[in-house]
Amino acid sequence: MTWLSKSTAALGFVLLTHACYSAHEHSALQSHRAASLSSSSGPTSSLPIDIAIETFVATFVIALGLVLGTSQLRPIQWRVWAGKIEREGESGFTNSSGEVEKDYVGNPFRLLESRPGFVDIRKQRKEFAAWRKETSATA
Amino acid sequence: MPTEKEFQISPIVPESVMHNTKALSNLQTLTASIFGAAAGILGLESYSGFLFYFVFTLLTAVLYYTIRVAPTSLKADHPIFDTSRYFRSSFEFWTGGLLNGLAGYILTWTLFYGLVRA
């Protein structure tokens, strides 16, 4: 849940609480008025239009805030999913607070790929050269 | 209906399918409880109350589509309103979660109706 979604949902809840209290006050006022005048109003009182509008707006804002707080969807076609893991690794599967999601599987062939016969020697050479350059630059 | 051969050519990742459907149904259950509060405040009665629920659940699905599915799906050149990148069928996306929030909706609806009507 990002801060944007939390604040939007909180704003929507404030509006909804205000609308709820207003509606309660309105209904209490109507029943008090009906009791003191001893005239019976109908069981369904007419809610003022501004409370109704406030309720609709509050509902929409809460729904928007909650949708913004959902996590990223994952592609279901195998090739798209595997391509995403290859390109982005763990960083493509983080939730909103930046941690890797708990049910992240990763490359399904990583046990096979780490066998000695399948080692990617060019990639390891490049990494070693970069590390060498970095340590000789600092040393 | 995708055939077995099409599943062999482009397989589906079950873990992703589960994650996506869980995300959508959790969202719909949660928002259904909140829509119940709104319906109780508005003082909706029988048919209009259920209509309110279905309309707003569909609205939530549209919002979810616009915010979570559309950006990456349209960038990957899927046609508009096509959810095949993240969900197995469009019918399942739009209508699959329609009924699983109904219990929570009715719960909060009756609660808030009683609270607000004093």
PDB file of N, CA, C and O in Angstrom, chain B residues 3-42:
ATOM      1  N   THR B   3      -6.877 -25.049 -26.906  1.00  0.00           N
ATOM      2  CA  THR B   3      -6.718 -26.500 -26.970  1.00  0.00           C
ATOM      3  C   THR B   3      -5.459 -26.911 -26.225  1.00  0.00           C
ATOM      4  O   THR B   3      -4.656 -26.087 -25.806  1.00  0.00           O
ATOM      5  N   GLU B   4      -5.329 -28.241 -26.079  1.00  0.00           N
ATOM      6  CA  GLU B   4      -4.153 -28.777 -25.389  1.00  0.00           C
ATOM      7  C   GLU B   4      -2.882 -28.386 -26.125  1.00  0.00           C
ATOM      8  O   GLU B   4      -1.860 -28.086 -25.533  1.00  0.00           O
ATOM      9  N   LYS B   5      -2.965 -28.384 -27.443  1.00  0.00           N
ATOM     10  CA  LYS B   5      -1.785 -28.040 -28.234  1.00  0.00           C
ATOM     11  C   LYS B   5      -1.378 -26.592 -27.986  1.00  0.00           C
ATOM     12  O   LYS B   5      -0.199 -26.285 -27.892  1.00  0.00           O
ATOM     13  N   GLU B   6      -2.385 -25.707 -27.867  1.00  0.00           N
ATOM     14  CA  GLU B   6      -2.032 -24.307 -27.608  1.00  0.00           C
ATOM     15  C   GLU B   6      -1.414 -24.159 -26.239  1.00  0.00           C
ATOM     16  O   GLU B   6      -0.545 -23.324 -26.026  1.00  0.00           O
ATOM     17  N   PHE B   7      -1.828 -24.990 -25.271  1.00  0.00           N
ATOM     18  CA  PHE B   7      -1.186 -24.936 -23.967  1.00  0.00           C
ATOM     19  C   PHE B   7       0.236 -25.438 -24.032  1.00  0.00           C
ATOM     20  O   PHE B   7       1.083 -25.027 -23.245  1.00  0.00           O
ATOM     21  N   GLN B   8       0.524 -26.363 -24.971  1.00  0.00           N
ATOM     22  CA  GLN B   8       1.906 -26.820 -25.084  1.00  0.00           C
ATOM     23  C   GLN B   8       2.778 -25.772 -25.739  1.00  0.00           C
ATOM     24  O   GLN B   8       3.957 -25.641 -25.406  1.00  0.00           O
ATOM     25  N   ILE B   9       2.197 -25.016 -26.652  1.00  0.00           N
ATOM     26  CA  ILE B   9       2.993 -24.013 -27.348  1.00  0.00           C
ATOM     27  C   ILE B   9       3.213 -22.793 -26.454  1.00  0.00           C
ATOM     28  O   ILE B   9       4.321 -22.290 -26.352  1.00  0.00           O
ATOM     29  N   SER B  10       2.162 -22.318 -25.806  1.00  0.00           N
ATOM     30  CA  SER B  10       2.341 -21.194 -24.890  1.00  0.00           C
ATOM     31  C   SER B  10       1.735 -21.569 -23.554  1.00  0.00           C
ATOM     32  O   SER B  10       0.552 -21.339 -23.320  1.00  0.00           O
ATOM     33  N   PRO B  11       2.517 -22.146 -22.651  1.00  0.00           N
ATOM     34  CA  PRO B  11       1.959 -22.597 -21.369  1.00  0.00           C
ATOM     35  C   PRO B  11       1.606 -21.446 -20.444  1.00  0.00           C
ATOM     36  O   PRO B  11       2.051 -20.315 -20.629  1.00  0.00           O
ATOM     37  N   ILE B  12       0.808 -21.769 -19.444  1.00  0.00           N
ATOM     38  CA  ILE B  12       0.328 -20.794 -18.479  1.00  0.00           C
ATOM     39  C   ILE B  12       1.058 -21.033 -17.155  1.00  0.00           C
ATOM     40  O   ILE B  12       1.308 -22.170 -16.780  1.00  0.00           O
ATOM     41  N   VAL B  13       1.376 -19.944 -16.462  1.00  0.00           N
ATOM     42  CA  VAL B  13       2.039 -20.066 -15.163  1.00  0.00           C
ATOM     43  C   VAL B  13       0.963 -20.120 -14.088  1.00  0.00           C
ATOM     44  O   VAL B  13       0.272 -19.131 -13.863  1.00  0.00           O
ATOM     45  N   PRO B  14       0.773 -21.253 -13.391  1.00  0.00           N
ATOM     46  CA  PRO B  14      -0.334 -21.332 -12.418  1.00  0.00           C
ATOM     47  C   PRO B  14      -0.141 -20.414 -11.221  1.00  0.00           C
ATOM     48  O   PRO B  14      -1.113 -19.876 -10.685  1.00  0.00           O
ATOM     49  N   GLU B  15       1.109 -20.169 -10.817  1.00  0.00           N
ATOM     50  CA  GLU B  15       1.344 -19.306  -9.674  1.00  0.00           C
ATOM     51  C   GLU B  15       0.888 -17.884  -9.970  1.00  0.00           C
ATOM     52  O   GLU B  15       0.297 -17.218  -9.114  1.00  0.00           O
ATOM     53  N   SER B  16       1.094 -17.419 -11.189  1.00  0.00           N
ATOM     54  CA  SER B  16       0.645 -16.076 -11.556  1.00  0.00           C
ATOM     55  C   SER B  16      -0.871 -15.992 -11.597  1.00  0.00           C
ATOM     56  O   SER B  16      -1.458 -14.998 -11.174  1.00  0.00           O
ATOM     57  N   VAL B  17      -1.502 -17.042 -12.141  1.00  0.00           N
ATOM     58  CA  VAL B  17      -2.962 -17.049 -12.225  1.00  0.00           C
ATOM     59  C   VAL B  17      -3.567 -16.941 -10.838  1.00  0.00           C
ATOM     60  O   VAL B  17      -4.483 -16.148 -10.587  1.00  0.00           O
ATOM     61  N   MET B  18      -2.978 -17.722  -9.907  1.00  0.00           N
ATOM     62  CA  MET B  18      -3.468 -17.713  -8.530  1.00  0.00           C
ATOM     63  C   MET B  18      -3.284 -16.336  -7.905  1.00  0.00           C
ATOM     64  O   MET B  18      -4.178 -15.808  -7.249  1.00  0.00           O
ATOM     65  N   HIS B  19      -2.112 -15.741  -8.116  1.00  0.00           N
ATOM     66  CA  HIS B  19      -1.829 -14.436  -7.519  1.00  0.00           C
ATOM     67  C   HIS B  19      -2.789 -13.388  -8.033  1.00  0.00           C
ATOM     68  O   HIS B  19      -3.321 -12.584  -7.275  1.00  0.00           O
ATOM     69  N   ASN B  20      -3.049 -13.395  -9.350  1.00  0.00           N
ATOM     70  CA  ASN B  20      -3.929 -12.383  -9.931  1.00  0.00           C
ATOM     71  C   ASN B  20      -5.364 -12.535  -9.456  1.00  0.00           C
ATOM     72  O   ASN B  20      -6.010 -11.550  -9.104  1.00  0.00           O
ATOM     73  N   THR B  21      -5.880 -13.777  -9.462  1.00  0.00           N
ATOM     74  CA  THR B  21      -7.265 -13.951  -9.036  1.00  0.00           C
ATOM     75  C   THR B  21      -7.410 -13.658  -7.552  1.00  0.00           C
ATOM     76  O   THR B  21      -8.423 -13.101  -7.116  1.00  0.00           O
ATOM     77  N   LYS B  22      -6.382 -13.993  -6.754  1.00  0.00           N
ATOM     78  CA  LYS B  22      -6.457 -13.684  -5.326  1.00  0.00           C
ATOM     79  C   LYS B  22      -6.468 -12.178  -5.105  1.00  0.00           C
ATOM     80  O   LYS B  22      -7.231 -11.670  -4.284  1.00  0.00           O
ATOM     81  N   ALA B  23      -5.640 -11.455  -5.851  1.00  0.00           N
ATOM     82  CA  ALA B  23      -5.581 -10.002  -5.690  1.00  0.00           C
ATOM     83  C   ALA B  23      -6.938  -9.384  -5.998  1.00  0.00           C
ATOM     84  O   ALA B  23      -7.448  -8.553  -5.244  1.00  0.00           O
ATOM     85  N   LEU B  24      -7.542  -9.813  -7.124  1.00  0.00           N
ATOM     86  CA  LEU B  24      -8.826  -9.230  -7.517  1.00  0.00           C
ATOM     87  C   LEU B  24      -9.926  -9.589  -6.524  1.00  0.00           C
ATOM     88  O   LEU B  24     -10.730  -8.727  -6.134  1.00  0.00           O
ATOM     89  N   SER B  25      -9.977 -10.841  -6.088  1.00  0.00           N
ATOM     90  CA  SER B  25     -11.079 -11.221  -5.212  1.00  0.00           C
ATOM     91  C   SER B  25     -10.910 -10.620  -3.826  1.00  0.00           C
ATOM     92  O   SER B  25     -11.906 -10.260  -3.187  1.00  0.00           O
ATOM     93  N   ASN B  26      -9.661 -10.436  -3.333  1.00  0.00           N
ATOM     94  CA  ASN B  26      -9.468  -9.748  -2.060  1.00  0.00           C
ATOM     95  C   ASN B  26      -9.962  -8.321  -2.146  1.00  0.00           C
ATOM     96  O   ASN B  26     -10.642  -7.824  -1.240  1.00  0.00           O
ATOM     97  N   LEU B  27      -9.617  -7.658  -3.261  1.00  0.00           N
ATOM     98  CA  LEU B  27     -10.070  -6.282  -3.451  1.00  0.00           C
ATOM     99  C   LEU B  27     -11.583  -6.206  -3.442  1.00  0.00           C
ATOM    100  O   LEU B  27     -12.178  -5.334  -2.798  1.00  0.00           O
ATOM    101  N   GLN B  28     -12.241  -7.136  -4.168  1.00  0.00           N
ATOM    102  CA  GLN B  28     -13.692  -7.059  -4.274  1.00  0.00           C
ATOM    103  C   GLN B  28     -14.369  -7.363  -2.953  1.00  0.00           C
ATOM    104  O   GLN B  28     -15.393  -6.747  -2.620  1.00  0.00           O
ATOM    105  N   THR B  29     -13.800  -8.277  -2.152  1.00  0.00           N
ATOM    106  CA  THR B  29     -14.391  -8.554  -0.846  1.00  0.00           C
ATOM    107  C   THR B  29     -14.289  -7.336   0.055  1.00  0.00           C
ATOM    108  O   THR B  29     -15.248  -6.971   0.753  1.00  0.00           O
ATOM    109  N   LEU B  30     -13.112  -6.688   0.024  1.00  0.00           N
ATOM    110  CA  LEU B  30     -12.902  -5.529   0.881  1.00  0.00           C
ATOM    111  C   LEU B  30     -13.801  -4.366   0.486  1.00  0.00           C
ATOM    112  O   LEU B  30     -14.460  -3.749   1.336  1.00  0.00           O
ATOM    113  N   THR B  31     -13.869  -4.076  -0.803  1.00  0.00           N
ATOM    114  CA  THR B  31     -14.695  -2.946  -1.223  1.00  0.00           C
ATOM    115  C   THR B  31     -16.171  -3.232  -1.026  1.00  0.00           C
ATOM    116  O   THR B  31     -16.946  -2.305  -0.807  1.00  0.00           O
ATOM    117  N   ALA B  32     -16.578  -4.527  -1.076  1.00  0.00           N
ATOM    118  CA  ALA B  32     -17.992  -4.844  -0.880  1.00  0.00           C
ATOM    119  C   ALA B  32     -18.442  -4.439   0.508  1.00  0.00           C
ATOM    120  O   ALA B  32     -19.550  -3.907   0.676  1.00  0.00           O
ATOM    121  N   SER B  33     -17.575  -4.658   1.527  1.00  0.00           N
ATOM    122  CA  SER B  33     -17.952  -4.257   2.885  1.00  0.00           C
ATOM    123  C   SER B  33     -18.151  -2.754   2.955  1.00  0.00           C
ATOM    124  O   SER B  33     -19.064  -2.259   3.629  1.00  0.00           O
ATOM    125  N   ILE B  34     -17.311  -1.999   2.261  1.00  0.00           N
ATOM    126  CA  ILE B  34     -17.421  -0.542   2.304  1.00  0.00           C
ATOM    127  C   ILE B  34     -18.636  -0.058   1.541  1.00  0.00           C
ATOM    128  O   ILE B  34     -19.318   0.882   1.969  1.00  0.00           O
ATOM    129  N   PHE B  35     -18.958  -0.723   0.434  1.00  0.00           N
ATOM    130  CA  PHE B  35     -20.167  -0.349  -0.292  1.00  0.00           C
ATOM    131  C   PHE B  35     -21.405  -0.613   0.547  1.00  0.00           C
ATOM    132  O   PHE B  35     -22.408   0.097   0.451  1.00  0.00           O
ATOM    133  N   GLY B  36     -21.329  -1.648   1.408  1.00  0.00           N
ATOM    134  CA  GLY B  36     -22.450  -1.914   2.306  1.00  0.00           C
ATOM    135  C   GLY B  36     -22.674  -0.766   3.267  1.00  0.00           C
ATOM    136  O   GLY B  36     -23.817  -0.385   3.546  1.00  0.00           O
ATOM    137  N   ALA B  37     -21.568  -0.179   3.767  1.00  0.00           N
ATOM    138  CA  ALA B  37     -21.702   0.975   4.651  1.00  0.00           C
ATOM    139  C   ALA B  37     -22.380   2.126   3.918  1.00  0.00           C
ATOM    140  O   ALA B  37     -23.293   2.770   4.443  1.00  0.00           O
ATOM    141  N   ALA B  38     -21.955   2.357   2.678  1.00  0.00           N
ATOM    142  CA  ALA B  38     -22.548   3.450   1.907  1.00  0.00           C
ATOM    143  C   ALA B  38     -24.036   3.200   1.664  1.00  0.00           C
ATOM    144  O   ALA B  38     -24.858   4.118   1.768  1.00  0.00           O
ATOM    145  N   ALA B  39     -24.399   1.948   1.373  1.00  0.00           N
ATOM    146  CA  ALA B  39     -25.802   1.632   1.114  1.00  0.00           C
ATOM    147  C   ALA B  39     -26.632   1.811   2.365  1.00  0.00           C
ATOM    148  O   ALA B  39     -27.777   2.270   2.310  1.00  0.00           O
ATOM    149  N   GLY B  40     -26.051   1.476   3.529  1.00  0.00           N
ATOM    150  CA  GLY B  40     -26.774   1.669   4.774  1.00  0.00           C
ATOM    151  C   GLY B  40     -26.983   3.140   5.069  1.00  0.00           C
ATOM    152  O   GLY B  40     -28.054   3.545   5.537  1.00  0.00           O
ATOM    153  N   ILE B  41     -25.970   3.959   4.776  1.00  0.00           N
ATOM    154  CA  ILE B  41     -26.092   5.395   5.004  1.00  0.00           C
ATOM    155  C   ILE B  41     -27.161   5.980   4.104  1.00  0.00           C
ATOM    156  O   ILE B  41     -27.984   6.797   4.524  1.00  0.00           O
ATOM    157  N   LEU B  42     -27.165   5.541   2.834  1.00  0.00           N
ATOM    158  CA  LEU B  42     -28.140   6.082   1.898  1.00  0.00           C
ATOM    159  C   LEU B  42     -29.539   5.576   2.184  1.00  0.00           C
ATOM    160  O   LEU B  42     -30.512   6.113   1.661  1.00  0.00           O
TER     161      LEU B  42
END
